[in-house]
Tab-separated table of C-alpha atoms in Angstrom:
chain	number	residue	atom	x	y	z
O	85	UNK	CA	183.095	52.981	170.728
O	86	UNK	CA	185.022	49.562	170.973
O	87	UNK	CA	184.928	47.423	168.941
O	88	UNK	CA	184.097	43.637	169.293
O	89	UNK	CA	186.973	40.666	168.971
O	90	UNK	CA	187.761	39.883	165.481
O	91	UNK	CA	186.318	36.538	164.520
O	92	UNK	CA	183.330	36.596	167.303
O	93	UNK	CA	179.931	36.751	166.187
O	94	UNK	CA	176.704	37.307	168.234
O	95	UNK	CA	174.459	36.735	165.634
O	96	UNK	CA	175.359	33.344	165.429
O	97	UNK	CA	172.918	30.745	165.806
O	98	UNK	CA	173.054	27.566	167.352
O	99	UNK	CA	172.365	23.763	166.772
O	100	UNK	CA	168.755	22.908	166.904
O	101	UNK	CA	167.514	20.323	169.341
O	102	UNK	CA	164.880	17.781	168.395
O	103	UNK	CA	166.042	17.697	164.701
O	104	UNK	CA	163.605	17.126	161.971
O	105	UNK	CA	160.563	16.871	164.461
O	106	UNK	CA	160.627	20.692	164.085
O	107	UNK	CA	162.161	21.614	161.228
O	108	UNK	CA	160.315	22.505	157.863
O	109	UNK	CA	160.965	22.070	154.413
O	110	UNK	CA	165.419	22.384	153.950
O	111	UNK	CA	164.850	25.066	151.494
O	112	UNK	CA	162.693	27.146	153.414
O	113	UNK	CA	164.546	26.515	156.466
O	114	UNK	CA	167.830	27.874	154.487
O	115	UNK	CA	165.532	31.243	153.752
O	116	UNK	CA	164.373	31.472	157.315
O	117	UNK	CA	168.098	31.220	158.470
O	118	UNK	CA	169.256	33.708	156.027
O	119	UNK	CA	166.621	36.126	156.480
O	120	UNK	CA	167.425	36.057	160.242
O	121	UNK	CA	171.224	36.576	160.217
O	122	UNK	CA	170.058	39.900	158.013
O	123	UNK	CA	167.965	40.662	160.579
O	124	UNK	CA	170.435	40.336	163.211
O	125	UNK	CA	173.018	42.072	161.410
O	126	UNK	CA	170.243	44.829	161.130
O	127	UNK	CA	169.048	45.262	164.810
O	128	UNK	CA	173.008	45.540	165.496
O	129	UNK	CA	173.233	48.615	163.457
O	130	UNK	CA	170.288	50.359	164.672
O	131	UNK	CA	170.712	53.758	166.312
O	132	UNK	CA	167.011	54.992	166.457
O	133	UNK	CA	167.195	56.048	170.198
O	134	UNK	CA	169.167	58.694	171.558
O	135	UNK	CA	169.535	57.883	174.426
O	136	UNK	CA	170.103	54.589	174.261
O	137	UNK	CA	173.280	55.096	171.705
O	138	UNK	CA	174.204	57.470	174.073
O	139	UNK	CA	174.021	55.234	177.205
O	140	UNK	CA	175.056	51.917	175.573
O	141	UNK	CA	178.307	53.598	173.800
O	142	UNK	CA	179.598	55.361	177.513
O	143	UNK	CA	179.164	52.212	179.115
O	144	UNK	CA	181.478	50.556	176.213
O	145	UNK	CA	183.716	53.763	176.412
O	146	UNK	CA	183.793	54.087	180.147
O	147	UNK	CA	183.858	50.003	181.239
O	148	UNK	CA	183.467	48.620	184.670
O	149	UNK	CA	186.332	48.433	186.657
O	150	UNK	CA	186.315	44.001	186.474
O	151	UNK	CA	186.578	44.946	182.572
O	152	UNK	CA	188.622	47.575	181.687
O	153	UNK	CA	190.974	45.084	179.466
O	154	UNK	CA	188.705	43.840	177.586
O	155	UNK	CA	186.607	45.084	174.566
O	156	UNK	CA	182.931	46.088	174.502
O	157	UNK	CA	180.175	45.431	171.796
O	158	UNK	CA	178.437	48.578	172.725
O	159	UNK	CA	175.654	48.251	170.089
O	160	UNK	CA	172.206	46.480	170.003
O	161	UNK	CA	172.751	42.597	170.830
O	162	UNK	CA	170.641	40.449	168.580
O	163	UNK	CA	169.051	37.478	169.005
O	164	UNK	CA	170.644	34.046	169.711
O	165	UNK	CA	169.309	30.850	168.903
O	166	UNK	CA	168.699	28.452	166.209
O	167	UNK	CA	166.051	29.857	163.220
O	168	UNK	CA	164.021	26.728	163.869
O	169	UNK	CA	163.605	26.983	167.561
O	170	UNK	CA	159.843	25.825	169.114
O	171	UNK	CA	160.808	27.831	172.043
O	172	UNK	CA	161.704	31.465	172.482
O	173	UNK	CA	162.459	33.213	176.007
O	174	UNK	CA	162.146	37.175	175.848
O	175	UNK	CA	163.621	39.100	178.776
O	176	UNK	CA	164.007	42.579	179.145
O	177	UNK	CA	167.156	44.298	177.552
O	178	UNK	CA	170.586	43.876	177.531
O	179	UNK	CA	172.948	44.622	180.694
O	180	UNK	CA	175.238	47.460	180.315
O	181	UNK	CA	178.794	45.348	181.478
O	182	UNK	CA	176.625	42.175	180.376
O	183	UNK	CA	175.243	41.694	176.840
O	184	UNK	CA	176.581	45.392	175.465
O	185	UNK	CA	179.859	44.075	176.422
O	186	UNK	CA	179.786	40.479	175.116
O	187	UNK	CA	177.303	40.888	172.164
O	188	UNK	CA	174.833	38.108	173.260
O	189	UNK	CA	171.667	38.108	175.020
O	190	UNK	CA	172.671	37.004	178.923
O	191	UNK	CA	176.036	36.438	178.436
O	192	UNK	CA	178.915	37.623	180.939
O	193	UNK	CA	176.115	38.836	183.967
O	194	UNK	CA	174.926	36.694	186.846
O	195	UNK	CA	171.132	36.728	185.403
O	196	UNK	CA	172.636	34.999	182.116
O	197	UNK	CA	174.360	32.657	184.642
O	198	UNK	CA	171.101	31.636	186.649
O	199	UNK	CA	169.360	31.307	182.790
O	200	UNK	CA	171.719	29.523	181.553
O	201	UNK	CA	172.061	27.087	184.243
O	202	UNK	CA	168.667	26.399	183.980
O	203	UNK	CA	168.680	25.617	180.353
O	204	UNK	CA	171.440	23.237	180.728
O	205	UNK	CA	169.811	21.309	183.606
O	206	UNK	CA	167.058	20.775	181.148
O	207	UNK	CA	169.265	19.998	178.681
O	208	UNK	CA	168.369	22.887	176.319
O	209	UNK	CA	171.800	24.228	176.706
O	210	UNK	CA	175.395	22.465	175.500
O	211	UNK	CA	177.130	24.212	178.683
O	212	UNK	CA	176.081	25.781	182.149
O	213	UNK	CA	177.897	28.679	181.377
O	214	UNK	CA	177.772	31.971	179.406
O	215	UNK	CA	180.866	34.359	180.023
O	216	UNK	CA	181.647	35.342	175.957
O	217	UNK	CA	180.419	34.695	172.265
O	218	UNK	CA	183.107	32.116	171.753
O	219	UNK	CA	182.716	30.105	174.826
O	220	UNK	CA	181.664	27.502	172.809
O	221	UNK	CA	177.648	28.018	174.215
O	222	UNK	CA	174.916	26.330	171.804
O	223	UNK	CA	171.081	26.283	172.191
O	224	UNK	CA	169.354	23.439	171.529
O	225	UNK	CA	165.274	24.063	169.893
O	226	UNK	CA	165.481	27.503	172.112
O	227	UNK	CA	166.121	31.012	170.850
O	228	UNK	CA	166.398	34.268	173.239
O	229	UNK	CA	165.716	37.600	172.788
O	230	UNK	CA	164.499	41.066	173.830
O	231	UNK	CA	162.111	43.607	173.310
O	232	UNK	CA	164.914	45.924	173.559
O	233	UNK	CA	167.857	45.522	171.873
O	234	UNK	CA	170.374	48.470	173.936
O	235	UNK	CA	170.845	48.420	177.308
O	236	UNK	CA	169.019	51.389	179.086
O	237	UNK	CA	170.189	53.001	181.984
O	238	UNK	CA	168.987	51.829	185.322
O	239	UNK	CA	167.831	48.826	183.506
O	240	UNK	CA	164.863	51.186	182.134
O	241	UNK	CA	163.826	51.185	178.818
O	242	UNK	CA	161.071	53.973	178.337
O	243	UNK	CA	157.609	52.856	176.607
O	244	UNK	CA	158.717	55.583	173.934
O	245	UNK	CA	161.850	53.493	173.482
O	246	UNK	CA	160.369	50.061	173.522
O	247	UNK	CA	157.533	50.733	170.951
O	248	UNK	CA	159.950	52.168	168.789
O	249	UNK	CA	162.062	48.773	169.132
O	250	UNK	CA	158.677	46.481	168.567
O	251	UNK	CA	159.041	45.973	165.116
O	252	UNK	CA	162.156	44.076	165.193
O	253	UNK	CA	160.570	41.630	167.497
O	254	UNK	CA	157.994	41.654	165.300
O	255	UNK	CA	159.698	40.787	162.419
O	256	UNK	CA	161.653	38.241	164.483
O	257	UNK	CA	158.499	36.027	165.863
O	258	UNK	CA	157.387	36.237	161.659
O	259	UNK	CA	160.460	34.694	161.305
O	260	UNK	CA	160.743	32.122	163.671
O	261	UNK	CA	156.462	31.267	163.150
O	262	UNK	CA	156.773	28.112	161.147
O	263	UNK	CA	158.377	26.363	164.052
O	264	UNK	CA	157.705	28.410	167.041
O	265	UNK	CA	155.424	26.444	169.971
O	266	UNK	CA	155.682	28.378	173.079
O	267	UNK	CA	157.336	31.395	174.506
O	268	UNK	CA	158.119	32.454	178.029
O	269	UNK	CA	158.368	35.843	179.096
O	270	UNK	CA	160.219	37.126	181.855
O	271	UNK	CA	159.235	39.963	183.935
O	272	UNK	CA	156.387	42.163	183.377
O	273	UNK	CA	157.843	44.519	180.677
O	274	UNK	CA	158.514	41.402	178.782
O	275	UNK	CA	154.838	40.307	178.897
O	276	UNK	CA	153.767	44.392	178.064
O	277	UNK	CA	156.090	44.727	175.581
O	278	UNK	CA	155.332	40.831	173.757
O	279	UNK	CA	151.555	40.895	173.322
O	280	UNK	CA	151.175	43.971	171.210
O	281	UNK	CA	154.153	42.261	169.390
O	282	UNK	CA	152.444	38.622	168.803
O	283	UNK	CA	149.267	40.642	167.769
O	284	UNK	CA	151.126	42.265	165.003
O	285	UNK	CA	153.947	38.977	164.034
O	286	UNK	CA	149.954	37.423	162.867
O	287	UNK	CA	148.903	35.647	166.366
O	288	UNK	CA	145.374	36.222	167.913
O	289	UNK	CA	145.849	38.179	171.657
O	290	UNK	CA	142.691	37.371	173.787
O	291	UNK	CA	140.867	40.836	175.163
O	292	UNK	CA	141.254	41.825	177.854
O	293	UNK	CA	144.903	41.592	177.556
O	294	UNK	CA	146.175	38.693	179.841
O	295	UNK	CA	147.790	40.225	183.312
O	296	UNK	CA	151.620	39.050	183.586
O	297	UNK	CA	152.397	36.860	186.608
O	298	UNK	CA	154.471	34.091	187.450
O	299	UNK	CA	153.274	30.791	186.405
O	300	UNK	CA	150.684	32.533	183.993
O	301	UNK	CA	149.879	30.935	180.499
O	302	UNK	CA	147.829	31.946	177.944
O	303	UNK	CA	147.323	29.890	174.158
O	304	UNK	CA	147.622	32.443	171.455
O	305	UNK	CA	145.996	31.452	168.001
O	306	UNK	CA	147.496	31.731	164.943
O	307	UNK	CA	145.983	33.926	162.730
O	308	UNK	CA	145.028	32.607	158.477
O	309	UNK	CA	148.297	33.536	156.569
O	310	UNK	CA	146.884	36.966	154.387
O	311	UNK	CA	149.229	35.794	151.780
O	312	UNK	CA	151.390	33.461	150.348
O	313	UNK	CA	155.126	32.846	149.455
O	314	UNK	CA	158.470	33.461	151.564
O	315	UNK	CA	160.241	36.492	152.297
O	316	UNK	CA	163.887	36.205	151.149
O	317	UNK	CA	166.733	37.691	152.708
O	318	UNK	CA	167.490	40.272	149.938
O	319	UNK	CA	164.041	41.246	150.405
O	320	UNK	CA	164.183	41.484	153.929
O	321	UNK	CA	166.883	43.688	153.610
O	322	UNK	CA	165.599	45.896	151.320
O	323	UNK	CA	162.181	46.508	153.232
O	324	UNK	CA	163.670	49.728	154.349
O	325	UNK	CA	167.062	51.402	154.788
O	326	UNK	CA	166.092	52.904	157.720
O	327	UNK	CA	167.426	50.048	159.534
O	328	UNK	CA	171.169	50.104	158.388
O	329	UNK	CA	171.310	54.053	158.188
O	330	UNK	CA	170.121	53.622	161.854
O	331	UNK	CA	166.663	55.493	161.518
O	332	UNK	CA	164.789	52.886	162.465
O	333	UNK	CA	163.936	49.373	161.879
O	334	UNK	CA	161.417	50.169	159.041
O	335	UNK	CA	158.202	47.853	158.338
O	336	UNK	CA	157.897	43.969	159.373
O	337	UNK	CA	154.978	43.381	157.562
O	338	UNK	CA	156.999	40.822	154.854
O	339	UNK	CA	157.934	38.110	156.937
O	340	UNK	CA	158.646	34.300	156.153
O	341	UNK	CA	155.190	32.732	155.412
O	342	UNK	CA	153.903	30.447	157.742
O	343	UNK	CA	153.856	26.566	156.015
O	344	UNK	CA	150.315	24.628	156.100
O	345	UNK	CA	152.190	22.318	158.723
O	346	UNK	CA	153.152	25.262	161.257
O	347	UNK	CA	151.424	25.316	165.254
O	348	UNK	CA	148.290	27.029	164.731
O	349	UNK	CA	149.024	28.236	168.340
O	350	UNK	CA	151.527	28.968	170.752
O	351	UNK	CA	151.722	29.170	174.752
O	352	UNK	CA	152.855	31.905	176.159
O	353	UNK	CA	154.477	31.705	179.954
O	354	UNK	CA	155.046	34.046	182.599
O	355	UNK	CA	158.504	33.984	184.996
O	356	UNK	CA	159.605	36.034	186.978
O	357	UNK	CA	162.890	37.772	185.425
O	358	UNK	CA	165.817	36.500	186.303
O	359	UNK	CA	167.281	39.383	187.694
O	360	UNK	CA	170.086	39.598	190.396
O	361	UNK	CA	167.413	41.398	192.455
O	362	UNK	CA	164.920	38.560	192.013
O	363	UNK	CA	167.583	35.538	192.477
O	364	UNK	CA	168.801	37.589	195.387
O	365	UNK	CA	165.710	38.174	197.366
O	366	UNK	CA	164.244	34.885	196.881
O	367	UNK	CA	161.910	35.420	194.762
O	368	UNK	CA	162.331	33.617	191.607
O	369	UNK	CA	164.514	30.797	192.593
O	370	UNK	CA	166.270	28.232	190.364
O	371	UNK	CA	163.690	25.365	191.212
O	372	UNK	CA	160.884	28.278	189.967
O	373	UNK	CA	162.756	28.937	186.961
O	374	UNK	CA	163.412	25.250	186.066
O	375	UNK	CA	159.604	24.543	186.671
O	376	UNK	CA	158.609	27.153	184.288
O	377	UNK	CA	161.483	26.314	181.280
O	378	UNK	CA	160.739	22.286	182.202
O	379	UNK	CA	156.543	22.816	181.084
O	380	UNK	CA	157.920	25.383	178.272
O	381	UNK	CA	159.824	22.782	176.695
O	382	UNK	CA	157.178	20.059	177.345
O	383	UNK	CA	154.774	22.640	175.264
O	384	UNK	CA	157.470	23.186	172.762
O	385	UNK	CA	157.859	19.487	172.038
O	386	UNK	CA	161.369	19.576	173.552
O	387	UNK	CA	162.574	15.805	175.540
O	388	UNK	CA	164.501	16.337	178.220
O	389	UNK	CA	167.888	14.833	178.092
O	390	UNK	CA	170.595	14.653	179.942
O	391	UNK	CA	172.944	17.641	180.338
């Protein structure tokens, strides 16, 4: 497997946007950061699916022609985002010559291009762009992640594979719960894969389970803390060492207490995934996608400014 450039880090968060409007206590925010680059660091070691190690590691080995000078990441791509974003995007996985070569979620494939693009439009993004970790790319109040951390083959994550890549998500949403206001989802395996998630990260999912569709948003309640005090990072790295032998990501039950002053609710939108099947065909188009993100950050307490 390649390795990734010296210096260049995907875990890497970036500048939050909207400052202390969504920000909690300094020291707690200074846990909440720490406990998320171990996290990160964590989901990047993780080899608890077959074949997903083995798919991820001979696209690395193998490389698309357009690539073949350059170095691959070929592991799980964490998160990226600041720790006190109010607004989270999940997609689907990483691309195989997208995020498992760059290390960050939609970075160097044209979906990241149409997300990104979108983001910056609204502000919400420093640059238009996403080709590499150290292009220089910084999110501001938004974080984005996956339910699956590898990229699958055909784009296909199997239900085996994504429940056994839940509780990282889970422990990620504990994480980010003091600030977090509103999520969108894109695609449909987002939205199946996220609500079994939010029910066990401590948010209230209605019954029946809301159907995924474009446009779609639901209000999720937060649920009465069961406990109190913060997770640290030490301890977050010690819940198991499943995670960095690569068994598994071990519980997600211990993470960062919610303060008094967190959203005792978030909203949770459907998009269509930006996909280059979807942007192709017509179907999600950028004035769709920019509709959606635009009423996300509105929820999330995010003023548009100019790119």
């Amino acid at each position: 497997m390649t390795q990734h450039p010296a210096g260049a880090d995907p875990a890497r968060a970036g500048r939050s946007y909207g400052g202390d409007v969504h920000s909690s206590a300094p020291a707690e925010g200074a846990a909440r950061s720490a406990d998320l680059t171990v996290l990160d660091e964590r989901i990047a070691g993780c080899r608890a699916c077959p074949r997903l190690v083995a798919w991820r590691e001979e696209a690395a080995a193998t490389k698309r022609a357009a690539f073949t000078g350059q170095p691959y990441w070929g592991r799980p791509v964490p998160g990226f985002g600041p720790a006190d974003a109010s607004l989270l995007l999940v997609g689907l996985a990483p691309a195989a010559h997208g995020g498992n070569r760059t290390g960050r979620m939609f970075t160097g494939d044209r979906s990241g291009d149409v997300l990104y693009a979108a983001l910056h439009d609204l502000g919400l993004a420093s640059q238009a762009t996403s080709v590499s970790v150290d292009d220089g790319l910084e999110l501001y109040g938004v974080r984005v992640t996956s339910p699956v951390h590898c990229a699958p083959p055909a784009n296909k994550p199997t239900p085996e594979e994504r429940d056994t890549c839940r509780p990282w998500l889970v422990r990620e949403l504990g994480l980010l719960r003091p600030t977090l206001r509103t999520v969108v989802v894109l695609g449909a395996f987002g939205w199946q894969a996220a609500l079994p998630a939010f029910a066990e990260a401590g948010w209230t999912v209605p019954r029946p389970r809301p159907a995924f569709a474009h446009g779609a948003r639901v209000t999720l309640v937060r649920r009465p803390e069961p406990g109190a005090g913060t997770a640290s990072a030490s301890a977050t790295a010690s819940e198991s060492a499943a995670g960095a032998s690569g068994v598994g990501p071990g519980p997600a039950s211990a993470f960062t207490s919610a303060p008094a002053s967190a959203p005792a609710s978030v909203e949770l939108f459907g998009c269509f995934h930006v996909s280059q099947r979807n942007t192709f065909t017509g179907r999600l188009t950028p004035e769709m996608l920019r509709r959606v993100l635009a009423g996300a950050a509105e929820s999330a307490g995010l003023a548009r400014r100019s790119p």
